[in-house]
Coordinates of C-alpha atoms in Angstrom, one line a residue:
M1379 CA -111.3 103.9 -91.8
F1380 CA -113.4 104.5 -89.4
V1381 CA -112.5 108.0 -88.5
R1382 CA -113.6 110.1 -85.7
R1383 CA -114.4 113.9 -84.9
L1384 CA -114.1 114.4 -88.5
L1385 CA -114.9 118.1 -89.8
T1386 CA -117.3 119.5 -92.2
A1387 CA -115.4 120.0 -95.6
T1388 CA -116.0 124.3 -94.9
A1389 CA -114.9 123.9 -91.6
F1390 CA -111.9 121.6 -92.5
A1391 CA -110.6 123.4 -95.5
A1392 CA -110.9 127.0 -92.5
L1393 CA -108.9 124.8 -90.7
M1394 CA -106.3 123.8 -93.1
T1395 CA -105.3 127.7 -94.6
G1396 CA -102.2 128.0 -92.9
A1397 CA -102.5 126.1 -90.4
A1398 CA -99.2 125.9 -88.6
Q1399 CA -99.1 122.2 -87.6
A1400 CA -100.2 120.3 -90.8
Q1401 CA -98.9 117.6 -92.3
D1402 CA -97.7 118.9 -95.5
Y1403 CA -96.7 117.2 -98.1
T1404 CA -96.0 117.3 -101.6
V1405 CA -95.6 114.6 -104.3
S1406 CA -93.8 115.6 -107.7
F1407 CA -93.3 112.6 -110.4
D1408 CA -90.6 114.3 -112.8
N1409 CA -89.5 110.7 -113.5
A1410 CA -92.7 108.9 -114.1
V1411 CA -91.3 107.4 -116.5
H1412 CA -89.2 105.3 -114.1
H1413 CA -92.1 104.4 -112.2
E1414 CA -90.5 107.1 -109.3
A1415 CA -91.9 110.1 -107.5
R1416 CA -90.5 112.6 -105.3
I1417 CA -92.1 113.5 -102.1
S1418 CA -90.8 115.1 -99.4
V1419 CA -92.8 115.8 -96.1
T1420 CA -92.8 118.9 -93.0
Y1421 CA -93.4 118.4 -89.6
R1422 CA -93.1 122.1 -88.4
D1423 CA -93.6 122.4 -83.9
V1424 CA -92.5 118.7 -83.1
G1425 CA -90.7 120.1 -80.0
T1426 CA -87.1 119.3 -79.3
A1427 CA -86.2 115.4 -79.5
P1428 CA -85.9 113.5 -82.6
V1429 CA -88.3 112.5 -84.7
R1430 CA -88.7 109.2 -85.9
F1431 CA -90.2 108.4 -89.5
Q1432 CA -91.8 105.3 -91.3
M1433 CA -93.2 103.3 -93.7
S1434 CA -97.1 101.6 -93.1
R1435 CA -96.2 97.8 -93.0
S1436 CA -100.8 97.8 -93.5
S1437 CA -103.2 99.2 -95.4
P1438 CA -106.7 98.9 -94.9
G1439 CA -108.7 96.3 -96.4
R1440 CA -105.7 94.3 -96.3
Y1441 CA -104.7 92.0 -93.8
A1442 CA -101.3 90.9 -94.2
I1443 CA -98.6 92.7 -93.7
H1444 CA -96.8 94.5 -96.7
E1445 CA -93.6 96.1 -96.6
F1446 CA -93.2 98.9 -98.2
A1447 CA -90.0 100.4 -96.8
K1448 CA -88.5 98.1 -99.6
N1449 CA -89.4 100.5 -102.2
V1450 CA -88.1 104.2 -100.5
Y1451 CA -84.5 105.7 -100.9
S1452 CA -82.6 108.5 -101.2
V1453 CA -83.7 109.6 -97.8
S1454 CA -82.3 112.8 -96.5
A1455 CA -83.8 116.0 -93.8
V1456 CA -83.0 119.0 -93.7
D1457 CA -84.2 121.6 -90.8
G1458 CA -86.4 124.7 -90.8
Q1459 CA -83.4 126.8 -91.7
G1460 CA -83.2 124.1 -95.1
R1461 CA -79.8 122.8 -93.2
A1462 CA -78.9 119.2 -93.7
L1463 CA -79.9 116.5 -91.0
T1464 CA -78.7 113.1 -89.5
I1465 CA -80.3 110.4 -90.1
D1466 CA -80.7 107.3 -87.8
R1467 CA -80.9 104.0 -89.5
T1468 CA -81.2 101.8 -87.1
D1469 CA -84.3 99.4 -88.7
P1470 CA -85.8 98.2 -92.2
Y1471 CA -88.8 100.4 -91.0
G1472 CA -88.3 103.9 -90.2
W1473 CA -85.7 107.0 -90.6
T1474 CA -85.2 109.2 -87.1
V1475 CA -83.8 112.9 -87.3
P1476 CA -82.1 114.1 -84.7
G1477 CA -80.4 117.5 -83.5
H1478 CA -83.6 119.4 -85.4
D1479 CA -84.7 123.2 -84.2
G1480 CA -88.5 122.3 -84.0
V1481 CA -89.0 121.8 -88.2
V1482 CA -87.8 118.8 -90.3
T1483 CA -88.3 118.2 -93.4
L1484 CA -87.8 115.0 -94.8
S1485 CA -87.4 113.8 -98.6
Y1486 CA -87.2 110.3 -100.7
T1487 CA -87.8 108.8 -103.9
L1488 CA -90.2 106.0 -104.3
F1489 CA -90.4 103.0 -106.7
G1490 CA -93.5 102.0 -107.7
D1491 CA -94.6 99.5 -110.6
R1492 CA -97.9 97.8 -109.1
S1493 CA -101.5 99.6 -109.4
D1494 CA -103.9 97.2 -107.1
G1495 CA -106.2 97.7 -104.0
T1496 CA -103.0 97.6 -102.2
Y1497 CA -99.1 99.2 -103.9
S1498 CA -98.5 101.8 -106.2
Q1499 CA -98.0 102.5 -110.3
I1500 CA -96.3 105.3 -111.1
D1501 CA -95.7 105.7 -115.1
A1502 CA -96.4 108.7 -117.5
T1503 CA -100.1 107.6 -118.0
H1504 CA -101.0 107.5 -114.4
A1505 CA -100.3 107.7 -110.8
H1506 CA -101.6 104.7 -109.3
L1507 CA -101.2 105.7 -105.3
N1508 CA -102.3 103.6 -102.5
M1509 CA -101.0 105.8 -99.2
P1510 CA -99.5 103.6 -97.0
A1511 CA -97.4 102.5 -99.9
T1512 CA -96.3 105.7 -100.6
L1513 CA -97.0 108.0 -97.8
A1514 CA -94.2 108.6 -95.2
W1515 CA -95.1 109.9 -91.4
A1516 CA -93.6 110.7 -88.2
T1517 CA -95.3 108.7 -84.9
G1518 CA -97.1 111.0 -82.0
F1519 CA -98.6 113.5 -84.8
D1520 CA -101.6 110.9 -86.1
D1521 CA -104.3 113.6 -85.3
R1522 CA -103.2 116.8 -86.8
P1523 CA -103.8 117.4 -89.9
V1524 CA -102.7 116.7 -93.8
K1525 CA -102.7 118.9 -96.4
V1526 CA -101.2 117.1 -99.4
T1527 CA -100.2 119.5 -103.2
F1528 CA -99.1 116.5 -105.7
K1529 CA -97.8 118.1 -109.4
P1530 CA -99.0 116.1 -111.8
F1531 CA -96.2 114.6 -114.5
S1532 CA -98.6 115.8 -117.4
P1533 CA -101.6 118.4 -117.9
D1534 CA -104.1 116.4 -119.0
W1535 CA -102.9 114.5 -115.8
T1536 CA -106.8 115.2 -113.5
I1537 CA -107.0 114.0 -109.6
A1538 CA -109.9 111.5 -108.3
T1539 CA -109.7 110.7 -105.0
Q1540 CA -112.1 110.8 -101.7
L1541 CA -109.5 114.1 -100.1
P1542 CA -111.9 116.9 -99.9
P1543 CA -110.0 119.5 -103.0
L1544 CA -108.4 122.7 -100.8
A1545 CA -108.0 126.0 -102.3
E1546 CA -104.8 126.0 -103.7
P1547 CA -104.2 123.9 -107.5
D1548 CA -103.9 120.0 -107.1
T1549 CA -103.9 120.2 -103.5
F1550 CA -106.2 118.2 -100.5
A1551 CA -106.4 117.6 -96.9
A1552 CA -107.5 115.6 -94.5
P1553 CA -108.2 115.3 -90.9
N1554 CA -105.5 113.0 -89.8
L1555 CA -103.8 110.6 -90.0
Q1556 CA -105.7 107.8 -90.7
Y1557 CA -108.1 109.2 -92.9
L1558 CA -105.2 110.1 -95.2
M1559 CA -103.7 106.8 -95.2
D1560 CA -107.0 105.2 -96.2
S1561 CA -107.8 108.2 -98.8
P1562 CA -105.9 105.6 -102.7
T1563 CA -105.4 108.4 -104.9
E1564 CA -105.7 108.4 -109.2
L1565 CA -104.2 110.3 -111.0
S1566 CA -104.2 110.1 -115.2
D1567 CA -105.8 111.5 -117.8
H1568 CA -109.9 110.2 -117.4
M1569 CA -113.4 110.5 -117.3
V1570 CA -115.8 111.1 -115.2
R1571 CA -119.7 110.4 -114.7
E1572 CA -121.2 111.6 -111.4
W1573 CA -124.8 111.4 -110.1
T1574 CA -127.4 112.3 -106.8
V1575 CA -129.0 109.9 -104.9
D1576 CA -131.4 111.0 -102.4
D1577 CA -130.5 110.3 -99.0
H1578 CA -133.8 111.1 -96.4
G1579 CA -133.9 114.9 -97.9
E1580 CA -129.7 114.5 -98.4
A1581 CA -128.4 114.6 -101.7
R1582 CA -125.6 111.9 -101.3
T1583 CA -122.6 112.7 -104.9
L1584 CA -121.8 109.0 -107.0
R1585 CA -118.8 110.0 -109.1
I1586 CA -117.0 107.5 -111.2
A1587 CA -113.6 108.4 -112.0
A1588 CA -112.3 105.8 -115.0
H1589 CA -108.8 105.9 -116.7
H1590 CA -109.4 103.2 -119.5
P1591 CA -109.0 102.7 -123.0
G1592 CA -112.3 102.8 -124.1
T1593 CA -115.0 105.3 -125.6
A1594 CA -117.1 107.4 -124.1
E1595 CA -120.1 105.4 -124.9
E1596 CA -119.4 102.6 -123.1
M1597 CA -118.5 104.8 -119.8
D1598 CA -121.9 105.8 -119.7
R1599 CA -122.6 102.2 -120.0
F1600 CA -121.1 101.2 -116.8
A1601 CA -122.5 104.3 -115.5
A1602 CA -126.1 103.8 -115.7
M1603 CA -124.7 100.0 -114.0
A1604 CA -123.6 101.4 -112.2
R1605 CA -126.2 103.5 -111.0
R1606 CA -128.7 100.2 -110.5
V1607 CA -126.9 98.3 -108.7
V1608 CA -126.1 101.8 -106.1
D1609 CA -129.9 101.6 -105.3
A1610 CA -130.3 98.1 -105.3
Q1611 CA -128.1 97.9 -102.0
I1612 CA -129.6 101.0 -100.8
A1613 CA -132.7 98.9 -100.7
V1614 CA -130.8 96.8 -98.7
F1615 CA -130.5 99.4 -96.1
G1616 CA -132.7 101.1 -96.3
D1617 CA -130.1 104.2 -96.0
V1618 CA -127.1 105.7 -98.2
P1619 CA -124.2 106.7 -95.6
D1620 CA -123.3 109.4 -95.4
Y1621 CA -120.3 110.3 -96.9
D1622 CA -118.1 112.5 -94.4
F1623 CA -117.6 115.2 -97.5
G1624 CA -120.7 114.6 -99.2
T1625 CA -119.0 112.4 -101.9
Y1626 CA -118.3 108.9 -103.0
T1627 CA -116.2 108.4 -105.8
F1628 CA -114.9 104.7 -107.7
I1629 CA -112.4 105.1 -109.0
A1630 CA -111.1 102.6 -111.8
D1631 CA -108.4 101.9 -113.4
Y1632 CA -109.4 99.3 -116.5
M1633 CA -106.0 99.5 -118.5
P1634 CA -103.6 95.9 -119.8
Y1635 CA -100.7 97.0 -117.4
V1636 CA -102.5 96.8 -113.9
N1637 CA -103.2 93.8 -111.6
G1638 CA -107.2 93.1 -111.6
D1639 CA -108.1 94.1 -107.7
G1640 CA -110.7 95.9 -105.7
M1641 CA -110.1 97.3 -102.4
E1642 CA -112.4 99.3 -100.1
H1643 CA -112.3 102.8 -98.3
R1644 CA -114.2 104.9 -96.3
N1645 CA -115.3 107.3 -99.0
S1646 CA -114.1 105.8 -102.2
T1647 CA -113.0 102.8 -103.2
I1648 CA -110.4 101.5 -105.8
I1649 CA -111.0 98.5 -108.8
N1650 CA -108.6 97.5 -110.8
D1651 CA -108.6 95.2 -114.3
S1652 CA -106.0 95.0 -117.1
R1653 CA -108.7 94.3 -119.5
S1654 CA -111.0 97.4 -121.3
F1655 CA -115.3 97.1 -120.5
A1656 CA -115.1 96.0 -124.2
Q1657 CA -112.8 92.7 -123.8
A1658 CA -114.6 91.5 -120.5
E1659 CA -117.9 92.4 -121.3
F1660 CA -118.5 94.9 -118.7
D1661 CA -117.8 92.1 -115.9
Q1662 CA -116.5 95.1 -113.8
I1663 CA -119.6 95.2 -112.2
G1664 CA -119.1 92.4 -110.5
T1665 CA -116.2 94.1 -108.3
L1666 CA -117.8 97.1 -107.9
S1667 CA -120.7 95.6 -106.7
H1668 CA -118.6 94.1 -103.7
E1669 CA -116.6 96.9 -103.0
F1670 CA -119.4 99.4 -102.9
F1671 CA -121.4 97.1 -100.8
H1672 CA -118.2 97.6 -98.0
S1673 CA -119.0 101.0 -97.4
W1674 CA -121.4 100.0 -94.8
N1675 CA -120.7 96.3 -94.7
V1676 CA -116.7 97.4 -93.1
E1677 CA -116.3 100.7 -93.5
R1678 CA -119.2 101.5 -90.9
I1679 CA -120.4 98.1 -89.9
R1680 CA -116.9 97.8 -88.5
P1681 CA -115.1 95.1 -87.1
A1682 CA -113.8 96.0 -83.3
E1683 CA -110.4 94.6 -84.1
L1684 CA -110.3 96.9 -87.2
E1685 CA -110.8 99.8 -85.2
P1686 CA -108.5 101.8 -85.0
F1687 CA -106.0 100.6 -88.0
D1688 CA -102.8 100.0 -87.0
F1689 CA -100.3 100.6 -88.9
T1690 CA -97.7 98.7 -88.2
R1691 CA -98.6 95.1 -88.1
A1692 CA -100.7 92.7 -89.6
N1693 CA -104.9 93.4 -88.1
P1694 CA -106.4 90.3 -87.7
T1695 CA -110.0 89.4 -87.7
P1696 CA -112.3 86.2 -86.9
N1697 CA -115.2 87.6 -88.9
L1698 CA -114.4 88.7 -92.2
W1699 CA -116.7 85.4 -93.0
F1700 CA -118.8 88.1 -92.6
A1701 CA -116.9 91.3 -93.6
E1702 CA -116.2 89.7 -96.7
G1703 CA -118.3 86.9 -96.9
F1704 CA -122.1 88.5 -96.8
T1705 CA -120.3 90.9 -99.0
N1706 CA -119.4 88.6 -101.1
Y1707 CA -123.5 87.4 -101.2
Y1708 CA -124.5 90.5 -101.9
G1709 CA -121.9 91.9 -104.4
P1710 CA -124.1 89.5 -107.3
L1711 CA -127.3 89.2 -105.2
A1712 CA -127.7 93.3 -105.7
I1713 CA -126.0 93.0 -109.5
R1714 CA -129.3 90.7 -110.1
R1715 CA -131.4 93.1 -108.2
A1716 CA -130.4 95.3 -110.4
G1717 CA -131.3 93.8 -113.5
V1718 CA -128.1 93.8 -114.6
A1719 CA -128.0 90.0 -114.7
N1720 CA -130.5 87.4 -115.1
V1721 CA -131.1 84.7 -112.5
D1722 CA -128.4 82.0 -114.0
A1723 CA -126.3 84.3 -114.1
F1724 CA -126.7 84.8 -110.0
L1725 CA -127.2 80.9 -109.9
G1726 CA -123.6 80.0 -112.0
E1727 CA -122.0 82.4 -109.0
M1728 CA -123.4 81.5 -106.1
G1729 CA -123.1 77.9 -107.5
A1730 CA -119.9 77.5 -108.4
Q1731 CA -118.8 79.5 -104.4
L1732 CA -121.3 76.0 -103.0
S1733 CA -119.5 73.9 -104.8
G1734 CA -115.8 74.7 -103.8
V1735 CA -116.3 75.6 -100.3
Q1736 CA -119.2 72.4 -100.1
N1737 CA -116.5 69.4 -101.5
A1738 CA -113.2 72.1 -100.1
T1739 CA -110.6 69.4 -97.9
G1740 CA -110.3 72.4 -95.4
R1741 CA -113.4 72.7 -93.9
R1742 CA -112.0 70.1 -92.0
F1743 CA -109.8 71.8 -90.6
G1744 CA -111.1 74.4 -89.0
S1745 CA -114.5 77.0 -89.4
P1746 CA -115.1 80.2 -91.1
Q1747 CA -114.3 82.2 -88.0
E1748 CA -110.1 80.0 -87.7
M1749 CA -110.5 80.9 -91.5
S1750 CA -110.2 84.6 -90.8
L1751 CA -107.4 84.2 -88.7
R1752 CA -105.7 83.0 -91.2
A1753 CA -105.6 86.0 -93.3
P1754 CA -102.3 87.3 -92.2
F1755 CA -100.8 84.1 -93.9
V1756 CA -102.9 84.3 -97.4
D1757 CA -104.1 88.1 -97.9
A1758 CA -101.5 88.5 -100.8
A1759 CA -99.4 87.3 -98.5
T1760 CA -95.7 86.2 -99.5
A1761 CA -93.4 83.3 -98.4
I1762 CA -91.0 81.4 -100.1
D1763 CA -91.9 77.8 -98.1
P1764 CA -94.7 76.0 -99.7
T1765 CA -98.1 75.6 -97.2
N1766 CA -100.5 73.2 -97.2
P1767 CA -103.6 74.5 -99.8
N1768 CA -105.8 72.0 -98.7
I1769 CA -106.5 73.4 -95.0
F1770 CA -106.8 76.4 -96.2
V1771 CA -111.5 77.4 -97.2
S1772 CA -110.8 81.7 -98.2
Y1773 CA -113.4 83.3 -96.6
Y1774 CA -115.1 85.3 -99.0
P1775 CA -116.6 82.3 -100.9
Y1776 CA -117.3 80.4 -97.0
G1777 CA -119.0 83.3 -96.0
A1778 CA -120.9 83.9 -99.2
V1779 CA -122.1 79.9 -98.7
I1780 CA -123.2 80.6 -95.2
A1781 CA -124.9 83.7 -95.5
F1782 CA -126.3 81.9 -99.2
G1783 CA -127.7 79.5 -96.4
L1784 CA -128.7 81.3 -93.6
D1785 CA -131.4 83.7 -95.6
L1786 CA -132.7 80.8 -97.5
T1787 CA -133.3 79.6 -94.2
I1788 CA -135.0 82.5 -92.8
R1789 CA -136.8 83.1 -95.3
Q1790 CA -138.1 79.7 -94.6
R1791 CA -138.4 79.4 -91.0
F1792 CA -139.4 82.9 -89.9
P1793 CA -141.6 83.9 -93.0
G1794 CA -141.8 87.8 -93.7
K1795 CA -138.1 88.2 -92.6
T1796 CA -135.1 87.8 -94.7
L1797 CA -131.1 88.0 -94.2
D1798 CA -132.2 92.1 -95.7
D1799 CA -132.9 92.7 -92.0
L1800 CA -130.1 90.6 -90.3
M1801 CA -128.3 93.7 -92.3
R1802 CA -130.7 96.9 -91.3
Q1803 CA -130.5 95.5 -87.6
M1804 CA -126.5 95.6 -87.8
W1805 CA -126.6 99.0 -89.5
R1806 CA -128.7 100.0 -87.4
T1807 CA -127.2 99.2 -84.6
H1808 CA -122.9 99.0 -85.2
G1809 CA -123.5 101.2 -89.0
V1810 CA -125.2 104.5 -88.6
T1811 CA -123.6 104.2 -84.9
E1812 CA -120.0 103.6 -86.1
K1813 CA -119.7 100.9 -82.4
P1814 CA -117.4 98.6 -83.5
Y1815 CA -118.8 94.6 -83.1
T1816 CA -117.6 91.5 -81.9
T1817 CA -118.8 87.9 -83.1
A1818 CA -121.6 87.7 -80.0
D1819 CA -123.0 91.6 -81.8
I1820 CA -123.5 89.5 -84.8
Q1821 CA -125.8 86.4 -82.9
T1822 CA -128.0 88.9 -80.5
A1823 CA -129.2 90.3 -83.8
L1824 CA -129.9 87.8 -85.5
A1825 CA -131.2 86.7 -82.5
Q1826 CA -133.3 90.2 -82.2
V1827 CA -134.9 89.7 -86.0
T1828 CA -135.7 86.3 -85.7
G1829 CA -136.9 86.5 -82.3
D1830 CA -135.7 83.3 -81.5
A1831 CA -132.1 83.1 -79.3
A1832 CA -132.4 79.1 -79.3
F1833 CA -132.0 79.9 -83.2
A1834 CA -129.5 82.3 -84.0
A1835 CA -127.2 80.2 -80.9
E1836 CA -127.4 77.0 -83.2
V1837 CA -126.4 78.7 -86.2
F1838 CA -123.3 80.0 -84.7
D1839 CA -122.3 77.3 -82.6
R1840 CA -123.1 75.0 -85.9
Q1841 CA -122.4 77.1 -88.8
I1842 CA -119.8 79.8 -87.5
R1843 CA -117.4 78.4 -84.5
G1844 CA -118.6 74.9 -86.4
S1845 CA -117.3 74.1 -90.0
E1846 CA -121.0 72.2 -90.6
L1847 CA -123.7 73.8 -93.7
P1848 CA -127.2 73.5 -93.7
D1849 CA -128.6 71.2 -96.4
F1850 CA -129.9 73.2 -99.1
A1851 CA -131.7 71.3 -101.8
P1852 CA -134.5 71.5 -100.0
L1853 CA -133.4 75.7 -98.8
L1854 CA -133.8 76.0 -102.4
A1855 CA -136.2 74.0 -103.2
Q1856 CA -138.6 76.3 -102.1
A1857 CA -137.6 79.2 -105.6
G1858 CA -137.6 76.5 -107.5
I1859 CA -134.0 75.6 -107.5
V1860 CA -132.2 72.1 -107.7
I1861 CA -128.4 70.8 -107.5
R1862 CA -126.9 68.6 -110.2
P1863 CA -123.8 67.0 -111.0
A1864 CA -122.0 68.8 -112.6
N1865 CA -120.4 65.9 -114.8
P1866 CA -122.4 62.6 -113.8
D1867 CA -121.5 60.6 -116.2
R1868 CA -116.9 61.8 -116.6
A1869 CA -114.4 59.2 -114.2
W1870 CA -112.4 62.1 -112.0
A1871 CA -109.0 61.7 -110.1
G1872 CA -108.9 64.9 -108.4
A1873 CA -109.0 69.1 -109.6
V1874 CA -105.1 68.8 -111.7
R1875 CA -105.3 70.9 -114.4
F1876 CA -101.9 70.3 -115.9
A1877 CA -99.6 72.7 -118.6
Q1878 CA -100.8 72.4 -121.9
T1879 CA -96.8 71.5 -122.7
G1880 CA -94.3 69.5 -121.1
P1881 CA -94.2 66.6 -118.7
L1882 CA -97.2 66.0 -116.9
A1883 CA -96.3 67.4 -113.3
I1884 CA -98.5 67.9 -110.7
P1885 CA -98.7 71.7 -109.3
F1886 CA -99.8 71.9 -106.0
A1887 CA -100.3 69.9 -102.6
L1888 CA -103.7 67.3 -103.9
P1889 CA -106.3 67.0 -102.1
P1890 CA -106.7 64.8 -99.2
G1891 CA -109.4 62.2 -99.9
T1892 CA -108.9 62.6 -103.8
P1893 CA -108.4 59.4 -106.1
L1894 CA -104.2 60.8 -106.9
Y1895 CA -104.2 61.6 -103.1
E1896 CA -105.4 58.1 -102.1
A1897 CA -103.0 56.4 -104.8
G1898 CA -99.7 58.6 -103.1
L1899 CA -99.3 60.9 -105.9
D1900 CA -97.9 64.1 -104.3
R1901 CA -97.2 68.0 -106.0
G1902 CA -93.9 68.0 -107.8
D1903 CA -94.8 64.0 -109.4
V1904 CA -94.8 63.6 -112.8
I1905 CA -97.1 61.3 -114.2
L1906 CA -95.4 58.5 -117.3
A1907 CA -98.5 56.3 -118.1
L1908 CA -102.0 54.9 -117.2
G1909 CA -101.8 51.4 -118.3
D1910 CA -100.7 51.0 -121.0
M1911 CA -101.6 54.2 -122.5
T1912 CA -98.1 56.3 -122.0
L1913 CA -98.4 59.9 -120.8
A1914 CA -95.9 62.9 -122.9
A1915 CA -98.7 66.0 -123.1
A1916 CA -101.5 66.9 -121.1
A1917 CA -104.3 66.2 -124.1
D1918 CA -102.7 62.8 -123.3
W1919 CA -104.4 62.8 -120.0
T1920 CA -107.6 64.4 -120.7
A1921 CA -107.6 61.3 -123.3
A1922 CA -107.0 58.5 -121.0
L1923 CA -110.0 60.3 -119.0
A1924 CA -112.4 60.4 -121.4
A1925 CA -112.1 56.9 -121.8
A1926 CA -112.6 55.7 -118.0
K1927 CA -115.7 55.8 -115.8
P1928 CA -116.2 57.0 -112.8
G1929 CA -115.2 53.7 -110.7
D1930 CA -112.5 52.1 -112.3
E1931 CA -108.9 51.0 -110.9
V1932 CA -105.9 51.8 -113.7
R1933 CA -102.4 51.2 -112.9
I1934 CA -100.5 54.5 -112.9
R1935 CA -97.4 54.7 -112.8
F1936 CA -95.1 58.3 -111.9
L1937 CA -92.0 59.3 -111.0
Q1938 CA -91.7 61.0 -107.0
R1939 CA -88.7 62.7 -106.7
G1940 CA -86.3 60.8 -109.2
V1941 CA -88.0 57.3 -107.5
E1942 CA -90.2 56.0 -110.2
R1943 CA -93.1 54.1 -108.4
S1944 CA -96.4 52.6 -109.4
A1945 CA -99.3 52.6 -108.0
T1946 CA -103.5 51.6 -108.3
L1947 CA -105.4 54.4 -109.5
R1948 CA -109.9 54.5 -108.5
F1949 CA -111.3 57.0 -110.5
A1950 CA -114.5 58.9 -108.7
A1951 CA -117.3 61.3 -110.1
D1952 CA -116.7 65.0 -110.4
P1953 CA -118.1 65.8 -106.8
A1954 CA -118.5 69.6 -108.3
F1955 CA -121.9 70.7 -109.0
N1956 CA -124.5 74.0 -109.9
L1957 CA -127.8 75.2 -109.5
M1958 CA -130.2 75.3 -112.0
R1959 CA -134.0 76.3 -112.1
V1960 CA -136.7 73.6 -112.5
E1961 CA -138.1 74.9 -115.8
A1962 CA -134.3 75.2 -117.7
G1963 CA -134.1 71.5 -117.1
G1964 CA -137.5 71.0 -118.4
G1965 CA -139.4 70.4 -115.4
S1966 CA -142.4 72.0 -114.3
V1967 CA -142.3 75.4 -110.8
T1968 CA -145.4 76.5 -109.1
P1969 CA -146.5 80.0 -108.4
E1970 CA -145.5 79.8 -105.0
Q1971 CA -141.8 79.2 -106.9
L1972 CA -142.0 81.6 -108.3
A1973 CA -143.1 83.9 -106.0
F1974 CA -140.7 82.9 -103.3
R1975 CA -138.0 83.2 -106.5
Q1976 CA -139.3 87.1 -107.6
A1977 CA -139.4 87.8 -103.7
W1978 CA -135.9 86.7 -103.0
L1979 CA -133.7 88.1 -106.7
G1980 CA -136.6 90.3 -107.7
A1981 CA -138.2 90.6 -111.2
P1982 CA -137.6 88.3 -113.8
T1983 CA -135.6 89.3 -116.4
E1984 CA -134.1 87.5 -119.5

């Protein structure tokens, strides 16, 4: 979170010592085996009016509503003398405490058993805490300093957090509610690796705290990869963020019972994977790279709509194509430039995103800005009614493809300039200054970097406010890279996958323009036969496709909501494509193309 009025760690610790007006939390885990924490918070000097406590309904880095109050129960309150207080409950989101003596302590039980960037998980192995999902707070006292004391379930547990520690054991502080809610915390028996980077003469500490089942050697290998990626990202901006208490922490859970995820925070990130380092072959570096780039882009180069963050509602912004999408481009790019992955791995990543976005029917329904504003409906949001999946293109790959094309276009049209220059310009004007930006500010920065306001206006009119994409073939040709069909000779009816067992029921709404859609099939329909071939299993469908060619027509018989129907199915060619180095396909690459590629992607590696 972006927090003004931050104090130095020393000054803050002095303030917290005996601070009478601190928001004072205690979090204990006596019943961790059943996923419960017991939490209390005390407010002093609150006057005589009733005090309203509530749980958050949104969380930093998330854009949809999340009803965290649903996991809170056994709520009680006492005054400064320990006398029980009445609690008024008139809505599902909070509790009001009247009739106190100026001091109120609220206590409650929290259930948590989901470990990702949004929720909390408590068990005998760890406590993974996202603060909006964990801590209730009293309205009207947001600017008061905070003190949090944890009581670990196991003596083996240590604590990883961006909260600065105080002198008391297992006790931490925050300057205000905004910073507290932005500070995920992991209590477990985890491994820690740390190092420093130079920030124009100032040492900034980076550390990885990983709760994982692997070896110390695997931890060392991952930390070494992370250091190289960190250095590559620092090179993009030419500066290190001034982490508020001198340290940035990667908080990692790589255990089989956690949920894969990543979530950025001001001075830390949560990165989760249900696979170990060995099982994933260290693929977790992808999430680490993405989330660390956010310590510039989002946490300090911050959309105006997210500042300050409102914990009582969804926080939408039309600029997730930049905040998340450009980060989705630089994540794999930094891994490539760091030499952690080769050029082909980067092309595989970007080719998949480009193919997906270019072939997505959702682009006809809205621009990157429109897709950004749909985030409250899709960003881990839940609803029981079906929605049409074909009207949305995720702003992650959509924005990444825009960044991809813009980087190559700038390099082509403005020698000596790159997308890195745009990111540095945004850093200087909106990151270092922490002045929240608007869409117009990004366009202005592009005009300043290129010296061409007309070019910047055209890009934004066509690609940001509109839904055009550039012609990638000539842009990629500069680097000796070609676009090739993924399956040029294979018959294709649509990107549909059937369950391996049971009838061939279409699992989701089909995209317009695909052969099955044009034949009149829809979600839930069961395919019975193609021509004279009866289809009873997924293997039968695969065999039928293998026997056909693009352009072939066949009679399809299917069951639609209890009615057997038939139609003509005309197979198409698979529109998916990938990216390939010219020389990998047996062609010749010029010295100029190799030089362009190296300037863009870094020195070649095996």
